[in-house]
């Protein structure tokens, strides 16, 4: 029997990712019975425009979840720790953008189109992976299916929008201040981000990697069902770009691989667009990726560092595939697979 359309809510509707979720819900023409726009008490009562109409923002409270079937949440880890268990206990499917539940056993960590079947195991909470992990999964899954990943080394060049609205404004203010030769005091970042790169995203772990870097290792293993024998390391760097994360990726495979075959495979991979013609200086950049849905892959070449190795450059809109787009796609899968 087909279920009734769900009542949905967007938690964090006033934030950078929340707003992107709203525009993708509209773009993808997601069908629902009703929709609520949730945020903190700070913005309760303010209005938000959606599908050409103004809607009132409601404060997120436990009671709000009584009649919500699916919540698309991007309101930070602390908010999710508070509301996700409550929502789940009331029968709501809580799709969380924060890292709060990603590595928990009963919480599927899903990239739509990569490991959809994991959604069936949900117990009320579903996690959206970290942005740097997310954009890599579509090309990596296709390559792994054919060549079997053995080891991977990733270096990221991450846009400031991944750190929220405050960070976006700081890049603008910092740049303007530098250009007129005035001193600037950073607050969203440890160092000035204008005309600079910062090799730290999130705090450091005991092994001297950052939490952001370990997310790439651990989340990739969980999504692609790799065991610990697949070695993965990452260096995550913040760069003065507003939107679009870039990644330099070096992968060693079990099976022989060559760049031409890999390129052809990626050309037929859903969600991936190959932008790779170095003779004509064609390769992906974050400026081209901003506002778009595909994961762009270029600079595909045989690795000279590893046998059976492939190197490539991977670029995507971090607010879309890295956050809002995948959240909406998960919600669409939950609806089509009737998992609410
Ligand atoms: P608000 O606008 O009321 O602060 P960003 O990552 O761009 O800073 O956005 C964070 C989002 O999460 C905002 O929509 C923000 O709402 C929301 N948020 C933050 N804390 C809470 C909370 N305790 N309860 C509900 N929403 C929250």
XYZ file of C-alpha atoms and ligand atoms in Angstrom:
367
model
C 0.000 0.000 0.000
C 1.401 3.426 -0.931
C 1.867 5.729 2.023
C 0.374 9.176 2.317
C 2.830 11.939 1.354
C 4.987 12.944 4.345
C 4.863 16.033 6.515
C 8.374 17.403 6.253
C 10.454 19.991 8.128
C 13.708 21.783 7.429
C 15.635 22.374 10.660
C 18.213 25.161 10.324
C 16.125 26.677 7.522
C 17.737 30.092 8.026
C 21.335 28.826 7.672
C 23.599 28.567 4.622
C 22.901 24.857 4.041
C 19.255 25.151 5.139
C 18.558 27.752 2.466
C 20.244 25.550 -0.119
C 18.033 22.644 1.026
C 14.977 24.811 0.387
C 16.044 25.735 -3.121
C 16.836 22.089 -3.979
C 13.481 20.898 -2.548
C 11.890 23.314 -5.000
C 14.245 22.460 -7.890
C 13.700 18.700 -7.452
C 9.951 19.219 -7.032
C 9.877 17.071 -3.898
C 6.310 16.105 -3.029
C 5.049 16.428 0.546
C 1.815 16.957 2.449
C 3.066 19.876 4.546
C 6.339 21.674 5.244
C 7.676 23.492 8.330
C 10.641 25.840 8.595
C 12.509 25.420 11.888
C 15.372 27.366 13.474
C 16.377 28.645 16.912
C 14.401 31.077 19.081
C 16.608 33.820 17.588
C 14.904 33.724 14.224
C 11.489 32.360 15.249
C 8.790 34.646 13.845
C 10.927 35.860 10.951
C 9.825 34.984 7.435
C 11.379 32.853 4.757
C 10.467 32.800 1.092
C 9.778 29.398 -0.434
C 8.133 28.669 -3.774
C 7.308 32.346 -4.099
C 5.453 32.535 -0.767
C 6.437 33.883 2.629
C 6.479 31.404 5.535
C 7.000 31.963 9.240
C 10.054 30.398 10.865
C 9.123 28.299 13.916
C 11.331 27.633 16.929
C 12.470 23.998 17.072
C 11.028 22.379 20.220
C 10.348 18.713 21.037
C 6.591 19.184 20.403
C 7.172 20.441 16.868
C 8.214 16.911 15.840
C 4.883 15.340 16.890
C 3.476 15.299 13.375
C 6.625 15.468 11.222
C 7.513 12.364 9.174
C 10.837 13.517 7.702
C 13.146 16.236 9.039
C 16.027 17.561 6.920
C 18.388 18.986 9.523
C 21.376 21.287 9.206
C 21.586 23.113 12.486
C 24.886 21.887 13.950
C 25.891 18.909 16.072
C 24.609 20.183 19.392
C 21.144 20.879 17.993
C 21.016 17.422 16.419
C 22.170 15.724 19.621
C 19.253 17.452 21.326
C 16.529 16.889 18.737
C 17.405 13.795 16.655
C 16.645 11.216 19.393
C 13.426 13.031 20.310
C 12.323 13.218 16.679
C 13.186 9.540 16.101
C 11.247 8.505 19.210
C 8.189 10.225 17.738
C 8.491 8.278 14.487
C 10.161 11.020 12.475
C 13.050 10.147 10.118
C 15.755 12.679 10.997
C 18.265 13.249 8.174
C 21.228 14.900 9.832
C 23.956 16.993 8.226
C 26.085 17.194 11.354
C 28.783 14.745 12.393
C 26.988 13.890 15.662
C 25.706 10.423 14.658
C 27.671 9.546 11.509
C 29.795 6.779 12.961
C 27.066 5.217 15.128
C 26.302 1.609 14.245
C 22.546 1.985 13.839
C 22.795 5.173 11.802
C 23.137 4.684 8.039
C 25.671 7.049 6.480
C 24.486 7.466 2.934
C 25.347 9.032 -0.383
C 22.285 8.724 -2.576
C 23.117 6.551 -5.551
C 26.064 4.924 -3.773
C 24.723 2.937 -0.799
C 20.942 3.447 -0.845
C 20.247 -0.035 0.512
C 21.844 1.017 3.850
C 18.827 3.323 4.325
C 16.683 0.280 5.078
C 18.630 -0.220 8.328
C 17.680 3.149 9.796
C 16.183 3.415 13.256
C 15.015 7.004 12.931
C 18.304 8.799 12.244
C 20.151 8.905 8.911
C 23.439 10.774 8.533
C 24.711 12.811 5.638
C 28.503 12.448 5.251
C 31.069 15.197 5.621
C 31.386 17.388 2.525
C 34.903 16.266 1.562
C 33.915 12.609 1.800
C 30.639 13.121 -0.058
C 32.000 14.434 -3.323
C 34.530 11.619 -3.589
C 32.063 8.770 -3.160
C 30.425 8.796 -6.602
C 33.695 8.506 -8.613
C 35.350 6.269 -6.021
C 32.454 3.810 -5.839
C 32.526 3.379 -9.641
C 36.290 2.874 -9.632
C 36.133 0.506 -6.648
C 33.477 -1.667 -8.311
C 35.844 -2.353 -11.177
C 39.370 -2.030 -9.773
C 39.009 -2.458 -5.964
C 40.548 0.275 -3.832
C 43.636 -0.714 -1.805
C 44.972 2.626 -0.590
C 44.038 6.296 -1.001
C 45.728 9.612 -0.247
C 43.567 12.742 -0.476
C 44.478 16.430 -0.165
C 41.592 18.876 0.055
C 41.267 22.547 -0.863
C 38.094 23.513 0.975
C 35.906 26.576 0.498
C 35.007 28.852 3.399
C 31.244 28.284 2.981
C 31.818 24.894 4.609
C 32.333 26.835 7.841
C 29.026 28.768 7.620
C 27.861 32.296 6.996
C 30.305 33.880 9.445
C 33.256 32.407 7.550
C 31.919 33.627 4.200
C 31.634 37.164 5.573
C 35.088 36.919 7.102
C 36.708 36.120 3.733
C 35.089 39.263 2.272
C 36.016 41.529 5.194
C 39.537 40.100 5.472
C 40.164 40.602 1.731
C 38.894 44.201 1.755
C 40.972 44.994 4.846
C 44.141 43.491 3.350
C 43.692 45.409 0.110
C 43.779 48.742 1.946
C 46.698 47.633 4.124
C 44.806 47.607 7.420
C 45.281 44.991 10.158
C 42.591 42.271 10.486
C 41.671 40.112 13.429
C 40.434 36.647 12.420
C 37.627 35.032 14.342
C 36.130 32.307 12.126
C 39.615 30.937 11.397
C 42.833 30.593 13.399
C 44.739 32.695 10.841
C 43.839 35.198 8.145
C 42.109 33.408 5.282
C 42.505 36.202 2.706
C 45.470 35.595 0.360
C 46.364 32.580 2.502
C 45.723 28.849 2.977
C 45.214 27.211 6.377
C 46.247 23.568 6.895
C 43.781 22.974 9.702
C 40.054 22.213 9.529
C 38.459 21.228 12.840
C 40.562 20.281 15.864
C 43.549 17.947 16.047
C 43.249 14.300 17.099
C 45.815 12.323 19.085
C 47.386 10.975 15.887
C 48.058 14.556 14.667
C 45.465 14.323 11.912
C 42.499 16.695 12.239
C 38.944 15.496 12.862
C 38.067 16.630 9.326
C 40.844 14.445 7.918
C 39.792 11.422 9.962
C 36.227 11.882 8.728
C 37.463 11.179 5.200
C 39.140 7.973 6.402
C 36.348 6.678 8.611
C 33.323 7.813 6.638
C 34.696 6.485 3.328
C 35.183 3.071 4.941
C 31.658 3.079 6.367
C 29.929 4.184 3.144
C 31.833 1.846 0.831
C 31.907 -1.013 3.370
C 35.719 -1.145 3.367
C 37.513 -2.942 6.172
C 40.585 -1.574 7.961
C 42.905 -3.151 5.384
C 42.006 -0.310 2.980
C 44.407 2.458 3.974
C 43.135 6.027 3.615
C 44.780 9.304 4.652
C 43.855 12.941 4.113
C 45.277 16.445 4.519
C 42.463 19.001 4.719
C 43.232 22.629 3.883
C 41.004 25.721 3.932
C 41.480 28.028 0.950
C 40.118 31.503 0.151
C 37.316 30.266 -2.125
C 33.661 30.971 -1.346
C 32.027 27.855 -2.813
C 33.442 24.587 -4.169
C 35.754 22.082 -2.544
C 38.614 20.668 -4.632
C 40.463 17.450 -3.926
C 43.668 15.968 -5.225
C 43.217 12.208 -5.040
C 45.762 9.411 -5.441
C 44.367 5.872 -5.335
C 46.133 2.532 -5.473
C 43.965 -0.375 -6.655
C 44.175 -4.165 -6.331
C 43.604 -4.594 -10.063
C 45.549 -3.067 -12.961
C 44.083 0.265 -14.055
C 44.908 2.785 -16.733
C 43.824 6.389 -17.028
C 42.058 5.974 -20.389
C 39.817 3.162 -19.149
C 39.155 4.965 -15.859
C 38.190 8.124 -17.776
C 35.715 6.181 -19.920
C 34.239 4.531 -16.831
C 33.798 7.884 -15.063
C 32.161 9.365 -18.174
C 29.338 6.854 -17.744
C 29.037 7.249 -13.952
C 25.816 8.939 -12.837
C 26.400 12.205 -10.993
C 29.978 12.509 -12.274
C 31.072 14.775 -15.109
C 34.511 14.304 -16.634
C 36.199 17.611 -17.475
C 39.552 16.457 -18.704
C 41.407 17.658 -21.771
C 44.774 18.991 -20.686
C 45.894 19.653 -24.257
C 43.258 22.379 -24.277
C 43.753 23.331 -20.597
C 40.404 21.820 -19.659
C 40.043 20.693 -16.030
C 37.544 21.457 -13.254
C 37.763 24.500 -10.957
C 35.535 25.463 -8.018
C 34.262 28.587 -9.768
C 32.763 26.412 -12.500
C 31.292 23.943 -9.999
C 29.521 26.486 -7.766
C 25.745 26.202 -7.978
C 25.875 22.938 -9.935
C 25.029 19.365 -8.978
C 27.653 17.072 -10.585
C 30.971 16.017 -9.134
C 33.535 17.167 -11.695
C 36.621 15.027 -12.280
C 39.679 15.971 -14.303
C 43.481 15.655 -14.450
C 42.938 11.892 -14.646
C 46.337 10.244 -15.032
C 48.273 7.072 -14.319
C 50.106 7.502 -11.038
C 53.889 7.455 -11.146
C 53.947 6.900 -7.379
C 52.015 3.586 -7.249
C 51.659 0.545 -9.470
C 47.955 0.155 -10.313
C 47.630 3.793 -9.253
C 45.384 6.588 -10.523
C 45.514 10.296 -9.737
C 42.736 12.808 -10.357
C 41.355 16.201 -9.319
C 37.779 16.262 -8.072
C 35.680 19.415 -7.631
C 32.107 19.930 -6.428
C 29.802 22.489 -4.857
C 30.294 21.726 -1.160
C 26.905 23.152 -0.225
C 25.150 20.910 -2.756
C 26.548 17.376 -3.136
C 28.539 17.973 0.055
C 25.457 18.854 2.077
C 22.049 20.062 0.870
C 21.722 18.115 -2.375
C 22.553 14.783 -0.776
C 20.209 15.549 2.133
C 17.342 16.184 -0.281
C 18.257 13.129 -2.371
C 18.212 10.986 0.794
C 14.775 12.384 1.646
C 13.596 11.519 -1.869
C 14.915 7.951 -1.461
C 13.222 7.661 1.947
C 9.984 8.712 0.279
C 10.329 6.479 -2.798
C 11.485 3.475 -0.733
C 8.602 4.181 1.725
C 10.967 4.199 4.693
C 9.047 6.723 6.819
P 19.153 30.680 13.678
O 19.123 31.424 12.361
O 17.902 30.874 14.467
O 20.408 30.902 14.460
P 24.793 28.345 9.763
O 25.505 27.016 9.747
O 24.690 28.964 8.416
O 25.312 29.252 10.807
O 23.224 27.987 10.185
C 22.877 27.301 11.356
C 21.364 27.028 11.357
O 21.038 26.259 12.521
C 20.521 28.290 11.453
O 19.322 28.108 10.747
C 20.265 28.393 12.934
O 19.098 29.109 13.283
C 20.047 26.936 13.281
N 20.249 26.682 14.719
C 21.352 26.932 15.450
N 21.160 26.577 16.750
C 19.887 26.089 16.822
C 19.062 25.566 17.869
N 19.527 25.446 19.119
N 17.808 25.171 17.568
C 17.346 25.263 16.315
N 18.058 25.764 15.274
C 19.315 26.157 15.520
